[in-house]
XYZ file of C-alpha atoms in Angstrom:
159
model
C 0.000 0.000 0.000
C 1.230 3.444 -0.774
C 0.503 7.031 0.124
C -0.634 7.455 -3.519
C -3.897 5.684 -2.717
C -5.128 8.640 -0.647
C -6.892 11.397 -2.593
C -8.906 12.890 0.273
C -8.112 13.927 3.840
C -10.404 13.982 6.852
C -9.115 15.819 9.919
C -10.555 14.782 13.265
C -10.150 17.185 16.199
C -10.046 16.084 19.830
C -13.542 17.527 20.316
C -14.914 15.722 17.265
C -13.359 12.427 18.335
C -14.872 12.777 21.803
C -18.316 13.566 20.361
C -18.064 10.622 17.947
C -17.019 8.177 20.671
C -19.843 9.365 22.940
C -22.326 8.825 20.096
C -20.957 5.305 19.585
C -21.380 4.715 23.335
C -25.065 5.663 23.110
C -25.418 2.692 20.765
C -23.611 0.380 23.197
C -25.188 1.488 26.483
C -27.673 -1.399 26.735
C -24.939 -4.025 26.478
C -22.921 -5.370 29.398
C -19.237 -6.094 28.751
C -16.716 -7.978 30.912
C -14.043 -5.624 29.676
C -12.529 -3.830 26.726
C -9.713 -4.927 24.441
C -8.098 -1.967 22.689
C -6.210 -2.500 19.450
C -3.032 -0.484 19.821
C -2.201 2.157 19.109
C -5.208 3.733 17.422
C -7.783 2.050 19.638
C -6.251 3.194 22.935
C -7.878 6.608 23.162
C -11.340 5.536 21.931
C -11.161 2.569 24.347
C -10.347 4.872 27.275
C -13.249 7.165 26.408
C -15.616 4.211 25.995
C -14.437 2.743 29.307
C -15.295 6.018 31.007
C -18.704 6.380 29.356
C -19.752 2.748 29.926
C -18.046 2.498 33.352
C -15.877 -0.437 32.310
C -12.807 -0.924 34.529
C -11.109 -3.937 32.933
C -9.042 -2.976 29.873
C -6.568 -5.094 27.925
C -4.718 -4.608 24.652
C -3.929 -6.440 21.468
C -0.760 -4.929 20.060
C -0.495 -5.076 16.273
C 1.576 -2.967 13.911
C 0.425 -2.639 10.314
C 1.235 0.957 9.349
C 4.398 2.993 9.051
C 2.884 6.470 8.876
C 0.699 6.301 5.715
C 2.164 3.082 4.293
C 0.476 -0.184 5.216
C 2.766 -3.175 5.393
C 2.640 -6.627 6.917
C 1.070 -7.415 10.272
C 3.285 -7.739 13.320
C 1.404 -9.106 16.356
C 3.415 -8.019 19.389
C 0.874 -8.976 22.091
C -2.329 -10.981 22.093
C -4.813 -12.010 24.793
C -5.576 -15.398 26.368
C -9.332 -15.624 25.673
C -11.708 -15.750 22.694
C -13.399 -12.405 23.411
C -16.683 -13.788 24.746
C -18.374 -10.889 26.558
C -15.635 -8.411 25.616
C -15.768 -5.201 23.600
C -13.011 -4.944 20.988
C -12.191 -1.318 20.071
C -10.206 0.348 17.310
C -10.225 3.858 15.909
C -10.616 2.784 12.289
C -11.150 -0.255 10.096
C -9.444 0.402 6.755
C -8.546 -2.450 4.400
C -9.490 -5.065 6.995
C -6.036 -6.624 7.414
C -5.837 -5.869 11.128
C -9.557 -6.536 11.625
C -9.280 -10.028 10.103
C -6.374 -10.868 12.390
C -8.106 -9.695 15.573
C -11.308 -11.475 14.499
C -9.254 -14.698 14.354
C -7.833 -13.958 17.814
C -11.123 -12.818 19.404
C -13.963 -14.362 17.364
C -16.588 -13.857 20.098
C -15.815 -10.202 20.885
C -18.172 -7.386 19.911
C -15.974 -5.363 17.538
C -16.520 -1.605 17.200
C -14.665 1.175 15.444
C -15.335 4.876 15.382
C -14.615 5.166 11.654
C -14.972 2.559 8.903
C -13.931 2.343 5.266
C -15.873 0.178 2.795
C -13.252 -2.606 2.484
C -13.134 -3.209 6.238
C -16.682 -2.296 7.241
C -18.121 -5.858 6.999
C -15.587 -7.057 9.591
C -16.877 -4.914 12.470
C -20.114 -5.289 14.399
C -20.679 -1.548 14.788
C -19.112 1.696 13.656
C -20.146 5.326 13.743
C -18.928 7.070 10.584
C -18.083 5.699 7.160
C -15.342 7.416 5.178
C -14.186 6.842 1.610
C -11.573 4.168 0.976
C -9.207 6.733 -0.575
C -9.462 9.083 2.423
C -6.613 9.478 4.922
C -7.944 10.228 8.397
C -5.739 12.624 10.309
C -6.249 11.806 13.993
C -5.611 14.414 16.686
C -2.810 12.422 18.332
C -0.840 12.715 15.084
C -1.151 16.495 14.868
C 0.150 19.478 16.752
C -0.808 23.104 17.023
C 1.546 25.454 15.207
C 1.697 29.206 14.820
C 0.627 30.433 11.393
C 2.071 33.760 10.355
C -0.513 36.390 9.303
C -0.873 36.688 5.521
C 0.365 40.263 5.469
C 3.629 39.185 7.115
C 4.034 36.280 4.679
C 3.598 38.583 1.688
C 6.080 41.168 3.007
C 8.923 38.622 3.112
């Protein structure tokens, strides 16, 4: 996979992410989960917010690396869990091509799998998601961005 596959960008602010996760939680509120399994790294922050909103205290992680910035490569499972996911909520920020989702589905076939954002190729692999985005869209998450000073236009022109 290459950065050339992205023709659109979608920037998610901290506020927007929080609102989106809370909306996803409204759809989960009637369910009772033993705990949450976050897919690292992207699923960590949504999992923490969901844990707060649903009052879930038991949180574990599945650690998988599949991206190097915008380039998707092979899967490297660095840490798994010792159960099949029965009664657990599996959380990630995004399902994209489905490579990671397929792997965690093999590891945790009985978990209820949710993502905040879903692309068409990966969407069928999750049980619930909040927002669908185009397959060729790169989502810029707030933890990957920083605030920087932007010089006023008049000062830029005077240089």
